[in-house]
Coordinates of C-alpha atoms in Angstrom, one line a residue:
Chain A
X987 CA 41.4 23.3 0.7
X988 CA 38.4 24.7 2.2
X989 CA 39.2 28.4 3.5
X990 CA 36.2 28.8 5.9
X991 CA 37.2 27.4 9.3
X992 CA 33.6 26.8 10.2
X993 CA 33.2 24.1 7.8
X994 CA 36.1 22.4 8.9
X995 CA 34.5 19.0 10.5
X996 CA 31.0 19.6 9.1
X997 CA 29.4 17.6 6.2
X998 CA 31.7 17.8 3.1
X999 CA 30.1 19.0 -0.1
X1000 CA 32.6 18.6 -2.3
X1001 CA 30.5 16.7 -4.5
X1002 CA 29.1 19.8 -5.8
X1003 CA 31.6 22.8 -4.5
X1004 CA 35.1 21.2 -5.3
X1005 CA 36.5 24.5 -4.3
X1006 CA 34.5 25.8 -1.3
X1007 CA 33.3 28.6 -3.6
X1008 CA 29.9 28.8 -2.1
X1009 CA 29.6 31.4 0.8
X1010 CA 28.8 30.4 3.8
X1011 CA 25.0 31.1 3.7
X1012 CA 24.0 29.9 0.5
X1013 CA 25.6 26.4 1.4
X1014 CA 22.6 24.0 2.1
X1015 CA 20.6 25.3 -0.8
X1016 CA 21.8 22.1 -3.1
X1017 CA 19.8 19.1 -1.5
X1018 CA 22.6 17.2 -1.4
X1019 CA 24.7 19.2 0.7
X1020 CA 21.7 19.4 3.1
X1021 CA 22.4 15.7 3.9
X1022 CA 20.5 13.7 1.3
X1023 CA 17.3 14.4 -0.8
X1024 CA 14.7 15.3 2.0
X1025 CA 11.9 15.7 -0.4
X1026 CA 10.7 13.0 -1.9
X1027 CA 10.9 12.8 -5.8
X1028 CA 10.1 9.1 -6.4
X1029 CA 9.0 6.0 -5.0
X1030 CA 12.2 3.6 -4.7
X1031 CA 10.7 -0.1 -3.4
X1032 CA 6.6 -0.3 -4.9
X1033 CA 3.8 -2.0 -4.4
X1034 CA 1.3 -2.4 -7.5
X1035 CA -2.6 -2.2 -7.9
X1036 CA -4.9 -3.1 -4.9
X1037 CA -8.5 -3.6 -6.0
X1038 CA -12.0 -3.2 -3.7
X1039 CA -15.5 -4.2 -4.5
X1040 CA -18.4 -3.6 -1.8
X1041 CA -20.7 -6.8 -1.7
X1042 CA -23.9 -7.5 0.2
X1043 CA -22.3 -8.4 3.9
X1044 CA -19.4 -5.4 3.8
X1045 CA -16.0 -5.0 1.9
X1046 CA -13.4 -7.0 -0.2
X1047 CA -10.1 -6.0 -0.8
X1048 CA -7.6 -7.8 -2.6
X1049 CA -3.3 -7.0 -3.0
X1050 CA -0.6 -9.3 -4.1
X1051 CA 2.4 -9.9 -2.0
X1052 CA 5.0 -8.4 -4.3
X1053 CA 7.0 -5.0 -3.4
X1054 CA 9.5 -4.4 -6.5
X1055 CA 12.7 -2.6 -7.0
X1056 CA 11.9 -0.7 -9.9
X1057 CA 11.7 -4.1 -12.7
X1058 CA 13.3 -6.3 -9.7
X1059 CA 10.6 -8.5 -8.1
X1060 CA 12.5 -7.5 -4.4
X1061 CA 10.4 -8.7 -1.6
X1062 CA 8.0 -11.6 -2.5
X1063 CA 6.5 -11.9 1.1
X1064 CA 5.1 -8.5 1.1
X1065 CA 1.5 -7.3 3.5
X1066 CA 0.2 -4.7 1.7
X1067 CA -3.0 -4.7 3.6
X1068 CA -3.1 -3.0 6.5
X1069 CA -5.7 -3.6 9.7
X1070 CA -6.6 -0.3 11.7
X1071 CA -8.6 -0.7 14.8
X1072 CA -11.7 -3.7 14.7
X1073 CA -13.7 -1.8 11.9
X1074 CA -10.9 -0.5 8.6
X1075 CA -8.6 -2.3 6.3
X1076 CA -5.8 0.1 4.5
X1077 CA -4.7 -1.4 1.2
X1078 CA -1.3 0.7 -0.1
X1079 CA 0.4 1.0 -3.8
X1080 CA 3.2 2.6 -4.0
X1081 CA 6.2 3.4 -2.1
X1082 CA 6.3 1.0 0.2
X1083 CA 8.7 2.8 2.9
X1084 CA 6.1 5.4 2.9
X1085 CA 3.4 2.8 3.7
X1086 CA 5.0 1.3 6.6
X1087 CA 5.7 4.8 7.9
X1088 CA 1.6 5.5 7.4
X1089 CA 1.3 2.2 8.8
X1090 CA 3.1 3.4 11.6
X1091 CA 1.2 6.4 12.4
X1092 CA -2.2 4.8 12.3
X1093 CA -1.2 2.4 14.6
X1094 CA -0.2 5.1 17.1
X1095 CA -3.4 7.2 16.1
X1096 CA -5.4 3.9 17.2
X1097 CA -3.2 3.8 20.1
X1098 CA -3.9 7.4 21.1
X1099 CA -7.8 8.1 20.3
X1100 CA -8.9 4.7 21.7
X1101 CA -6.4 2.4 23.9
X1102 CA -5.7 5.9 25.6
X1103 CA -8.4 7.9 25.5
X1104 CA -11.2 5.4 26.3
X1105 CA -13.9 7.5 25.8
X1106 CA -16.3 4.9 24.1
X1107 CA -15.5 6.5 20.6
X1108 CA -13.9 4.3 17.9
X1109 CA -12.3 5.1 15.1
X1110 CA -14.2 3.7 11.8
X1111 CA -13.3 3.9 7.9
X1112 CA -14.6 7.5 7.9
X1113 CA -12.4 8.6 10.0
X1114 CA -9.1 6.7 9.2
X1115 CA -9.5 7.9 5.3
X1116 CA -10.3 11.8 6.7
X1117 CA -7.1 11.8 8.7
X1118 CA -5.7 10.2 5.6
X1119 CA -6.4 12.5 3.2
X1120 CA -5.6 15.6 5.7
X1121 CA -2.0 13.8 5.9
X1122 CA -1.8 13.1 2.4
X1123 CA -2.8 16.6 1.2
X1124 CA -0.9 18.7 3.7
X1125 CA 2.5 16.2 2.8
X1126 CA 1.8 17.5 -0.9
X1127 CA 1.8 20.7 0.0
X1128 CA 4.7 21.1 1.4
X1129 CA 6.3 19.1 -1.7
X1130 CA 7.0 16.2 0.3
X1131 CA 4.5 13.5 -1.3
X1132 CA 3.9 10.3 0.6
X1133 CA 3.9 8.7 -2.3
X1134 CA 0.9 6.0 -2.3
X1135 CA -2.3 5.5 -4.1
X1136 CA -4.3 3.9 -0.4
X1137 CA -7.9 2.4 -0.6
X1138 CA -9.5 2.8 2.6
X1139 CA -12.7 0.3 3.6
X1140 CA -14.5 -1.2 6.1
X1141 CA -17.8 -1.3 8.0
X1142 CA -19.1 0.3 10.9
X1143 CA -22.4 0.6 12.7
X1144 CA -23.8 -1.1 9.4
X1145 CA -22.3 1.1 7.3
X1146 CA -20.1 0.0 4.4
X1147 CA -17.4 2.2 3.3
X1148 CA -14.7 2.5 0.6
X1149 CA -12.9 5.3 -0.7
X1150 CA -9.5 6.2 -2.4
X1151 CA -6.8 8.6 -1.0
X1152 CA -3.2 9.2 -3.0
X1153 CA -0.4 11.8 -2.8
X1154 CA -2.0 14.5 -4.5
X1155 CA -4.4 14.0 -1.8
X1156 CA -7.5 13.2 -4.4
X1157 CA -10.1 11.8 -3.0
X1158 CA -13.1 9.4 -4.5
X1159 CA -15.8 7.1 -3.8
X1160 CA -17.1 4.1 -5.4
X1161 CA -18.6 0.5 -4.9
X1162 CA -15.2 -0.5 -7.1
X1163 CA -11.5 0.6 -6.5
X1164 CA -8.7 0.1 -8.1
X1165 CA -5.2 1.8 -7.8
X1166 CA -2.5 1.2 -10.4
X1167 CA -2.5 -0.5 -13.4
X1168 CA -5.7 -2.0 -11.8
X1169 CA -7.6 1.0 -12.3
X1170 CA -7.3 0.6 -16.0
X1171 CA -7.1 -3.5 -16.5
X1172 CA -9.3 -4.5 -13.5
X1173 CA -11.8 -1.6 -13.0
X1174 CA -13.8 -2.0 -16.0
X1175 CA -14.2 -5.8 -14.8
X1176 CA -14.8 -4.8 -11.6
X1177 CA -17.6 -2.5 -12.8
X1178 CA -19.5 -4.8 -15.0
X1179 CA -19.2 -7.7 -12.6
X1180 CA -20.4 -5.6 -9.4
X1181 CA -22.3 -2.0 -10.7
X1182 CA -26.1 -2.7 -9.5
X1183 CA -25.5 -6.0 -7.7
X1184 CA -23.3 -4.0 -4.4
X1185 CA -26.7 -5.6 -2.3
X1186 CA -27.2 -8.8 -3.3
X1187 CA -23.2 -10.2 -4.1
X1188 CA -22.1 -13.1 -1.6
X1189 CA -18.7 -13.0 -0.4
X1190 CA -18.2 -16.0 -2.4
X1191 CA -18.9 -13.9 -5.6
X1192 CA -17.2 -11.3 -4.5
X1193 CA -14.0 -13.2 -4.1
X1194 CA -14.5 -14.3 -7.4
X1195 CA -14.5 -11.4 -8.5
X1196 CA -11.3 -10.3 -7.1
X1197 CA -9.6 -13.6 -7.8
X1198 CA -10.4 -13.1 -11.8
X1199 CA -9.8 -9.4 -11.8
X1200 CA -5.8 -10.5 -10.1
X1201 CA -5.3 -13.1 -12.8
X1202 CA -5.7 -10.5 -15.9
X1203 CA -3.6 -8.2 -14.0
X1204 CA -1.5 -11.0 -13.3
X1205 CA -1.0 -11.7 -17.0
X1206 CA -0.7 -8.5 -17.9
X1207 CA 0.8 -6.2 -15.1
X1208 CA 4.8 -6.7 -15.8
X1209 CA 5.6 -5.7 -11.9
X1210 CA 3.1 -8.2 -10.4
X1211 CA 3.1 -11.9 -9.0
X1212 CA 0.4 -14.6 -8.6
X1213 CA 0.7 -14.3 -4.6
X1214 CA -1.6 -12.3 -3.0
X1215 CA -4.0 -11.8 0.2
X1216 CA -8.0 -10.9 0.2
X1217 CA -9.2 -8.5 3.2
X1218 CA -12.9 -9.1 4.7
X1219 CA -14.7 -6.6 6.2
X1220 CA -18.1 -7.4 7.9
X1221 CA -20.0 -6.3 10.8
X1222 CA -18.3 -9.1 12.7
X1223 CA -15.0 -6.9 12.0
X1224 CA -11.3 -7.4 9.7
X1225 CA -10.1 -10.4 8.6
X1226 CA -7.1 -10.8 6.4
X1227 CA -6.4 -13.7 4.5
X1228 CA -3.3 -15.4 4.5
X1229 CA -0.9 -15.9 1.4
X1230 CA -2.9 -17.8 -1.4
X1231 CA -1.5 -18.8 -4.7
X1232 CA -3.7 -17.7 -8.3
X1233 CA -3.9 -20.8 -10.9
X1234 CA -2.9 -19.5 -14.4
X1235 CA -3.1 -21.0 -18.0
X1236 CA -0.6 -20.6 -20.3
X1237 CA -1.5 -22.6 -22.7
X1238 CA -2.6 -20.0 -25.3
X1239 CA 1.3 -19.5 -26.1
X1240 CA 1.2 -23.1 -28.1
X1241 CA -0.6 -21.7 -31.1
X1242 CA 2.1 -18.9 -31.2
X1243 CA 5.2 -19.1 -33.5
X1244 CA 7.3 -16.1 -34.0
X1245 CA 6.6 -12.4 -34.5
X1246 CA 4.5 -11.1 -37.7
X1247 CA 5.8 -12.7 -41.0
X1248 CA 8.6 -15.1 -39.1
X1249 CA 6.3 -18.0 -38.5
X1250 CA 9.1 -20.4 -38.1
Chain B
X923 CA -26.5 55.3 -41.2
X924 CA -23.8 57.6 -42.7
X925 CA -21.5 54.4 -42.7
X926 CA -23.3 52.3 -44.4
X927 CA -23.4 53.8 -48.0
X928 CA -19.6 54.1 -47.6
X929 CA -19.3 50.3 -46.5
X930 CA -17.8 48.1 -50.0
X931 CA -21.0 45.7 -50.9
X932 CA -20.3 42.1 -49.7
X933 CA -20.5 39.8 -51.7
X934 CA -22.7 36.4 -50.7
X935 CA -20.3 34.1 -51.5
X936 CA -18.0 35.0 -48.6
X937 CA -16.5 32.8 -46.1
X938 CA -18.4 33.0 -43.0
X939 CA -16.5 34.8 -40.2
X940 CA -16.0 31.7 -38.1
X941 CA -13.9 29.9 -41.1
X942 CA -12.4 33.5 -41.8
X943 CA -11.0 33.7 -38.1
X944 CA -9.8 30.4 -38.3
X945 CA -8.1 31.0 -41.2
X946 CA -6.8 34.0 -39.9
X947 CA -5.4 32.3 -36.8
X948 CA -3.5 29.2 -39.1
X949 CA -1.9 32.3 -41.5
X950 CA -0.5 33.5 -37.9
X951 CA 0.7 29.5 -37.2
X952 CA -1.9 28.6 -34.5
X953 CA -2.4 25.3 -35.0
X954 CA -5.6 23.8 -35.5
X955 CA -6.6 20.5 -34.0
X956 CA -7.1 17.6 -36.3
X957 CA -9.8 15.1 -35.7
X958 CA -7.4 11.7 -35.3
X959 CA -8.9 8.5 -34.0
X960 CA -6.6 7.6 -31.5
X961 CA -7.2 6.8 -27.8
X962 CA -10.0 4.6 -29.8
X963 CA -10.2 0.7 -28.6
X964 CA -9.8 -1.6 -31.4
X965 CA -9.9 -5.4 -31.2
X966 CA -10.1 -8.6 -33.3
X967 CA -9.9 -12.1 -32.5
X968 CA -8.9 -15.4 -34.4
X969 CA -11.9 -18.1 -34.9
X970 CA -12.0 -21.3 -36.3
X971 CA -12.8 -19.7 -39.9
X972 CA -11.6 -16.2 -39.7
X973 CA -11.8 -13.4 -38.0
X974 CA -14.1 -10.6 -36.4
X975 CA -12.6 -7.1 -35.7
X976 CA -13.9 -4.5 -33.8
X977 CA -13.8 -1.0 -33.2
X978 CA -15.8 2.0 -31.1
X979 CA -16.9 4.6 -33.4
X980 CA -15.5 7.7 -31.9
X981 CA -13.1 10.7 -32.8
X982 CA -11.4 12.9 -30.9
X983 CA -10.0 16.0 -32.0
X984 CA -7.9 16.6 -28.3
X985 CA -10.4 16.6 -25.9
X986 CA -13.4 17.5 -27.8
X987 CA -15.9 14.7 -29.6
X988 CA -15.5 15.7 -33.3
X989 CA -17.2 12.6 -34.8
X990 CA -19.3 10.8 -32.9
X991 CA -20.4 8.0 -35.6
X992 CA -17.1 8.0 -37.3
X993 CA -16.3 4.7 -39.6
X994 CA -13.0 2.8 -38.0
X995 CA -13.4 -0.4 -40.7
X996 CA -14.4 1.0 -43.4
X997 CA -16.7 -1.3 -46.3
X998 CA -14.5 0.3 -48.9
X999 CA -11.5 2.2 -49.6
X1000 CA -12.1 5.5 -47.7
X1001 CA -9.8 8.6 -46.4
X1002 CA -11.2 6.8 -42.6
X1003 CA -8.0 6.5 -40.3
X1004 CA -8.9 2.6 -40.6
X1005 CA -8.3 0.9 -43.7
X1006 CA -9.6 -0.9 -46.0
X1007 CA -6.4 -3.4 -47.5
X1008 CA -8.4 -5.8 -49.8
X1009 CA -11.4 -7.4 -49.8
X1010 CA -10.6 -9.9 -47.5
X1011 CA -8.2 -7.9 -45.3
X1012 CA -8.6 -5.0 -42.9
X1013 CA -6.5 -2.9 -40.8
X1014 CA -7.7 -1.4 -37.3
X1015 CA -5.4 1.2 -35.8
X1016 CA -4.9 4.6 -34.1
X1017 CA -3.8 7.6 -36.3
X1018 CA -2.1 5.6 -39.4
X1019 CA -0.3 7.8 -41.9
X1020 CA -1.2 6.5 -45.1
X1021 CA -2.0 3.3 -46.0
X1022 CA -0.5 1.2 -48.6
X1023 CA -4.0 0.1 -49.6
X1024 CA -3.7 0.9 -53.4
X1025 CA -0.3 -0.8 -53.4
X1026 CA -1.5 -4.0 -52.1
X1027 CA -4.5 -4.2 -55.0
X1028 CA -1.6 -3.2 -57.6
X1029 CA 0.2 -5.7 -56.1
X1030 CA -1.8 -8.3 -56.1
X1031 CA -2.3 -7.8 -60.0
X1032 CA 1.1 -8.5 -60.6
X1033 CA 1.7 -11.7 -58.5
X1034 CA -1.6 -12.5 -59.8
X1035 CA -2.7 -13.8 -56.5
X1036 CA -5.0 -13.0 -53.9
X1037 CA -3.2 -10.6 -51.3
X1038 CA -1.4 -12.5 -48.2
X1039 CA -1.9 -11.4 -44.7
X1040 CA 2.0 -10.9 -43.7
X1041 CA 2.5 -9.1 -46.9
X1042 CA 0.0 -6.3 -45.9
X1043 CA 1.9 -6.8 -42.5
X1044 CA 5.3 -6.1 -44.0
X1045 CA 4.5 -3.1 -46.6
X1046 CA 2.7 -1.8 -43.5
X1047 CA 5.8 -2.4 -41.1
X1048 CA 8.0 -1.0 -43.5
X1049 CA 5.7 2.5 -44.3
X1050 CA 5.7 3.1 -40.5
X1051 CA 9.5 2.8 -39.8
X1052 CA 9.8 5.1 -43.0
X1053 CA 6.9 7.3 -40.3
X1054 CA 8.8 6.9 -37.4
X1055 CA 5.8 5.5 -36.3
X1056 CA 5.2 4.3 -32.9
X1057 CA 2.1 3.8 -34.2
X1058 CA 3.2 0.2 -35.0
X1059 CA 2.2 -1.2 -32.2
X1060 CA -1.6 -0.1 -32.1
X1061 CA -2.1 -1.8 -35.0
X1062 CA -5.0 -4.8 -35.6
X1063 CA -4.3 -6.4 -38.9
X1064 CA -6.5 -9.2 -40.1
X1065 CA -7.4 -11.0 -42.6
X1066 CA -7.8 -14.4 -44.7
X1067 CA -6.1 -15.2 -47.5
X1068 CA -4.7 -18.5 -49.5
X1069 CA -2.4 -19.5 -46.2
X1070 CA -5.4 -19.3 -43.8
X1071 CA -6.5 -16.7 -41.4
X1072 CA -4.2 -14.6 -39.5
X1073 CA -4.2 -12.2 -36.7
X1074 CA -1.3 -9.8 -36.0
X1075 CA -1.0 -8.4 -32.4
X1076 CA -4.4 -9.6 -30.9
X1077 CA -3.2 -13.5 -29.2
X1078 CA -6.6 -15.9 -30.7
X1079 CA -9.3 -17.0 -29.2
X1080 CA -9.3 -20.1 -31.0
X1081 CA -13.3 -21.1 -30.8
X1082 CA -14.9 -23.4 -33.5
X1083 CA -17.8 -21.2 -33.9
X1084 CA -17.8 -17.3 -34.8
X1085 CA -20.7 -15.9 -32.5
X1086 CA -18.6 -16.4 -29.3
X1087 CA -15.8 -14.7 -31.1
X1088 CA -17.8 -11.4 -32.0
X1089 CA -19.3 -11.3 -28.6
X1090 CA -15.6 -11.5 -26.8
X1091 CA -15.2 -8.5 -29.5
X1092 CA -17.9 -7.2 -28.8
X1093 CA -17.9 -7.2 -24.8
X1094 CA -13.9 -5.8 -25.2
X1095 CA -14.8 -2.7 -27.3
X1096 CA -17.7 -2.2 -24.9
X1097 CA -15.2 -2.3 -21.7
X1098 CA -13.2 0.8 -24.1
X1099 CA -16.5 2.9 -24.7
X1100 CA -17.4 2.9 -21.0
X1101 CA -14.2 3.3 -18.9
X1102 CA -11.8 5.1 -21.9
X1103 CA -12.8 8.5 -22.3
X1104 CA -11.1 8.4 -25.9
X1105 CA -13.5 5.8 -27.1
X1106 CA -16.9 5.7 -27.1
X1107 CA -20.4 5.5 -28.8
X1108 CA -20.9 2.4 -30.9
X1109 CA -19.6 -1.0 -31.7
X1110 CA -18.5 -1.7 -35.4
X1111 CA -17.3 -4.9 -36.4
X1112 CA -15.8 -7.0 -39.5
X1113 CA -16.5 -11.0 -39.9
X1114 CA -13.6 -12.0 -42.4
X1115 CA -13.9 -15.6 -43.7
X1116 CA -12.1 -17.3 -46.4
X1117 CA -15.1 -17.1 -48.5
X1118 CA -16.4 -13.9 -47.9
X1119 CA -16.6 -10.5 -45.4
X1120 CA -19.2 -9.1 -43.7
X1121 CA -19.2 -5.8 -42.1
X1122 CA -21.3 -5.1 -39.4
X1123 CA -21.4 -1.2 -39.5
X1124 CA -22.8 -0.3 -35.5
X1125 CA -23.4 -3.8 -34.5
X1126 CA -24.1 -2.5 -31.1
X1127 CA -25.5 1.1 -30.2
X1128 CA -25.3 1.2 -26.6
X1129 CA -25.5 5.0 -26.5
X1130 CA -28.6 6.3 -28.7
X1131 CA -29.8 9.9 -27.2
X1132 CA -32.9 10.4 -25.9
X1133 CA -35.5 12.0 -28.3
X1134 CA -36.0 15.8 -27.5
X1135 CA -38.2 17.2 -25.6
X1136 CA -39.2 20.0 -27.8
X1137 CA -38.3 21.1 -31.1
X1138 CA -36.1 23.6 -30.8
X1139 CA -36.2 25.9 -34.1
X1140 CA -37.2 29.5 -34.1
X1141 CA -40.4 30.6 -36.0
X1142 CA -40.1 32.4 -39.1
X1143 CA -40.0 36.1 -38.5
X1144 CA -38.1 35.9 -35.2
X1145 CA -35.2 38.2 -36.6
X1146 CA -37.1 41.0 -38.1
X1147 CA -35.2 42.3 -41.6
X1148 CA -35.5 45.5 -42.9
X1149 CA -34.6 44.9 -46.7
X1150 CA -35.1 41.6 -48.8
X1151 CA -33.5 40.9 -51.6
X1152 CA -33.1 37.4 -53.2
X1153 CA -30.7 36.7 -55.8
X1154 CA -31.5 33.2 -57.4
X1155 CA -27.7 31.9 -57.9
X1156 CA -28.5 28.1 -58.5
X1157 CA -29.6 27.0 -62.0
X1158 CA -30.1 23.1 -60.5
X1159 CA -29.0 21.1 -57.7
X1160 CA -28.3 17.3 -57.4
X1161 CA -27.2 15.7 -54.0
X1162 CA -25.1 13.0 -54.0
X1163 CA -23.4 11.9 -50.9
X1164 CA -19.5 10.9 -50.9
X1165 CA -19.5 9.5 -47.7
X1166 CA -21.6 6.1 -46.7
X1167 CA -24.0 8.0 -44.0
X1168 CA -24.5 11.6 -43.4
X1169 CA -22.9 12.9 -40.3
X1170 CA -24.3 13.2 -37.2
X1171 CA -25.2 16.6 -35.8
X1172 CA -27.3 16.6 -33.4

C-alpha cells in the first residue's frame, strides 16, 4: 500500500519501489519513475554508412534505403537523404527517430530564416552544418545525444561544400565522407578513386564511384541492402535520385566448399 | 667535491639508467608494453598456381611505432609474430602465440610426406583454442602442398596468371598502410607455387624518408671532460648479425 496520499493517482513506480520506501523528494531520481528514459542511451531503428565524394560540377552523396531494428532489416523504403533549402543535401546514419526529428527542425529553420524572413539571405551548406554542429554539440552536452553521424553538402555561390557532423558534435572536412562502416570499407576507395582528381571527375565518374564503393559495403556491411538513392548537388541546385537497385555477383561462392579442413 | 671521494667507483659495465628504471618500474609490476604486430593488414589471394601473401611491415607497441621495417613472412623460421610453417607454407596473422612450426617439420618426417595445408590449419586451430585465442580469425594461412593450393580465410581470386594476383595484394595492403593507423610502411609479400616460393621482402616501399638536411652529430669535444681514462676491455670483436637486416633507426 502506498502510505503517501500524494502519490495516490500519480505515476506508479512500483517497478522499482515495491513498498513506497522512497521519500517523497527523492522519487523521480530513477529514470524510470520519471516517465520513461529521457536521455538517450542508444539508437533503437538505424540507418547505416552514407558516403560523399566532391567532383568537378559540385557534390555526390549516396545512402541506401534500409533503416534496421538492431539485426532486423525493418523499413526497406527508407529516405535517408535529406533536401534543405535549393542549395544543401543532409545525408543521416544512425538513429533514425532522431533524424526525422533534425529533419524536422531544419525544415522549420528554412521556413523561418527564409520563407518568413525574406531578407534576400539564403541558407547554404555552411550554414545548415554550423547550426548542425551547434545542435549536435550542445544536445551532447547536456547528455542527451542526437544520436547520428550526418554529412552535410552542397554548393552555393560556386562554392562546393561537404563536411561531417555526429553526436559528439566532431566536426571534419574532406573531398570524401563516409560515416559508418563506410568510413572504414568505402573511404579508403573513396580516397584512391577521388584524392587529386576533386576538379576534373564527371558526375558520371563520380556516380561510379559511389555505385562501386555501395556494392563492397553491400557485400560486406551485415545491416545493409542493395537499395539506395544518389544526391546531386550543382549550381543548378539538389536533386535526389529515386530508388535504384545495385547488381551483385555471387558467383565467387561456387569455388567454396566447407570451412577449413571439411572440404566436403 | 667532498662527495665524490666518498661516492663507491662504478663500474663500466652497468646498466644504463634508462634500462635500470625500467627495470625498476616492472620489479614494482608496471607493465611494460610489448611490441605485437597486430592492427597490421595481412592478405593473400588464391591464383591459378598458388598463392601470393602479403603483409605491411609495421609494429606497434600500443600506440607508438616500435619497428618500422619489421618482417611479417618471414624467409625462415624466425621469433617474427608471422610464421614460417614449411617451405612451401606460410602463416600471416596478428599476435600468434607460438607456432607449431617445428611440429609440422617433425611431422612431416614421420608421415614421410611433404606437409598438407589443412594439417598446418588444424595443429594451428587446435593451439589457439588451447590459447583461447580469438586470434583465430585473423589468421592468413597458405600454402601448396601434394592436394593443390589452398587458402584459408581470404575467398580466391581465381586468375590464371600470378601478376594480377600480387597486385590485388599488393593494392589491399596499400589501402591498410594508408587509412589504418596500425599498419603502415611497406609492402612484403610471399609467391608460393607448387614448385617453389619466392619471397618478396618490401616489394613495395611507398614511404622511404626524405634524406636529411644536415648531419646532425655533434663535433668531438662538444662535452668538455675533465679526466680520461680508457680501459681496453675487448681482446677481439666479430659481428655477426642474427636477424636478416639490421634495424631501422633513424
Amino acid at each position: 500500500m502506498d502510505h503517501f496520499p500524494t502519490n495516490w493517482g500519480r505515476p506508479n513506480y512500483d517497478s522499482f519501489d515495491t513498498h513506497a520506501t522512497y521519500p517523497l523528494h527523492n522519487r523521480g531520481q530513477n529514470q524510470a519513475a520519471a516517465g520513461g528514459v529521457q536521455h538517450t542511451q542508444q539508437p533503437i531503428v538505424t540507418g547505416t554508412s552514407v558516403l560523399a565524394i566532391k567532383f568537378k560540377d559540385g557534390i555526390m552523396m549516396a545512402a541506401d534505403n534500409l533503416a534496421s531494428y538492431g539485426s532486423l532489416a525493418r523499413f526497406k523504403g527508407v529516405q535517408r537523404l535529406h533536401a534543405v533549402g535549393d542549395y544543401t543535401v543532409v545525408g543521416a546514419s544512425g538513429d533514425m527517430s532522431d533524424f526525422q526529428y533534425l529533419q524536422h527542425i531544419l525544415d522549420g529553420l528554412v521556413i523561418s530564416e527564409e520563407t518568413t524572413a525574406q531578407d534576400g539571405h539564403a541558407l547554404g551548406p555552411a550554414e545548415i552544418h554550423e547550426y548542425l554542429s551547434q545542435v549536435m554539440y550542445s544536445r551532447r552536452s547536456k547528455m542527451n545525444p542526437l544520436w547520428n553521424s550526418l554529412l552535410v553538402g552542397g554548393v552555393k555561390d560556386g562554392d562546393r561544400f561537404l563536411a561531417y557532423v555526429d553526436l559528439l558534435g566532431v566536426t571534419y572536412s574532406a573531398s570524401t565522407l563516409a560515416t559508418g562502416y563506410g568510413s572504414y570499407i568505402a573511404q579508403p576507395l573513396l580516397r584512391k578513386a577521388v584524392e587529386g582528381r576533386e576538379e576534373t571527375l564527371t558526375e558520371a565518374e563520380a556516380r561510379t564511384i559511389l555505385e562501386d564503393a555501395l556494392r563492397v559495403l553491400f557485400y560486406r556491411d551485415a545491416r545493409s541492402i542493395n537499395q539506395y538513392q544518389i544526391a546531386t548537388i550543382t549550381a543548378n541546385g539538389a536533386e535526389i535520385s529515386s530508388s535504384l537497385k545495385l547488381e551483385t555477383s555471387w558467383g565467387f561462392a561456387e569455388g567454396i566448399r566447407g570451412y577449413g579442413a571439411q572440404t566436403q | 667535491m667532498a662527495a665524490a671521494s666518498v661516492r663507491p667507483h662504478r663500474p663500466d659495465t652497468e646498466m644504463p639508467l634508462y634500462a635500470r628504471s625500467n627495470a625498476f618500474l616492472e620489479g614494482k609490476g608496471v607493465k611494460m608494453p610489448k611490441a605485437t604486430s597486430t592492427g597490421t593488414t595481412i592478405v593473400g589471394c588464391l591464383f591459378k598456381d598458388g598463392i601470393v601473401l602479403g603483409a605491411d611491415t609495421r609494429a606497434t607497441a600500443g600506440p607508438i611505432v616500435a619497428d618500422k621495417n619489421c618482417e611479417k613472412v618471414p624467409a625462415r623460421p624466425t621469433t617474427a609474430q608471422i610464421h614460417y610453417i614449411s617451405e612451401s607454407i606460410r602463416c600471416c596473422g596478428a599476435g600468434t602465440a607460438r607456432t607449431p612450426s617445428f611440429n609440422i617439420e617433425l611431422h612431416a618426417l614421420s608421415t614421410g610426406r611433404k606437409p598438407r595445408v589443412v594439417t598446418a590449419m588444424t595443429m594451428l586451430k587446435q593451439r589457439l583454442f588451447q590459447h583461447q585465442g580469438q586470434i583465430g580469425a585473423a589468421l592468413v594461412l597458405g600454402g601448396v602442398d601434394a592436394t593443390g593450393a589452398h587458402l584459408f580465410t581470404i575467398h580466391p581470386h581465381g586468375s590464371t596468371d600470378n601478376s594480377h594476383a600480387l597486385q590485388l595484394v599488393v593494392a589491399a595492403i596499400s589501402a591498410g598502410i594508408f587509412n589504418d593507423l596500425g599498419s603502415g610502411s611497406n609492402v612484403d609479400a610471399c609467391v608460393i607455387t607448387a614448385s617453389n616460393t619466392e619471397m618478396l621482402r618490401n616489394y613495395v616501399t611507398p614511404n622511404v624518408r626524405v634524406e636529411k638536411e644536415r648531419t646532425y652529430g655533434f663535433r668531438r669535444g662538444t662535452t668538455a671532460w675533465t679526466r680520461e681514462k680508457v680501459h681496453s676491455l675487448i681482446v677481439s670483436e666479430e659481428v655477426r648479425p642474427v636477424a636478416a637486416e639490421a634495424m631501422d633507426t633513424s
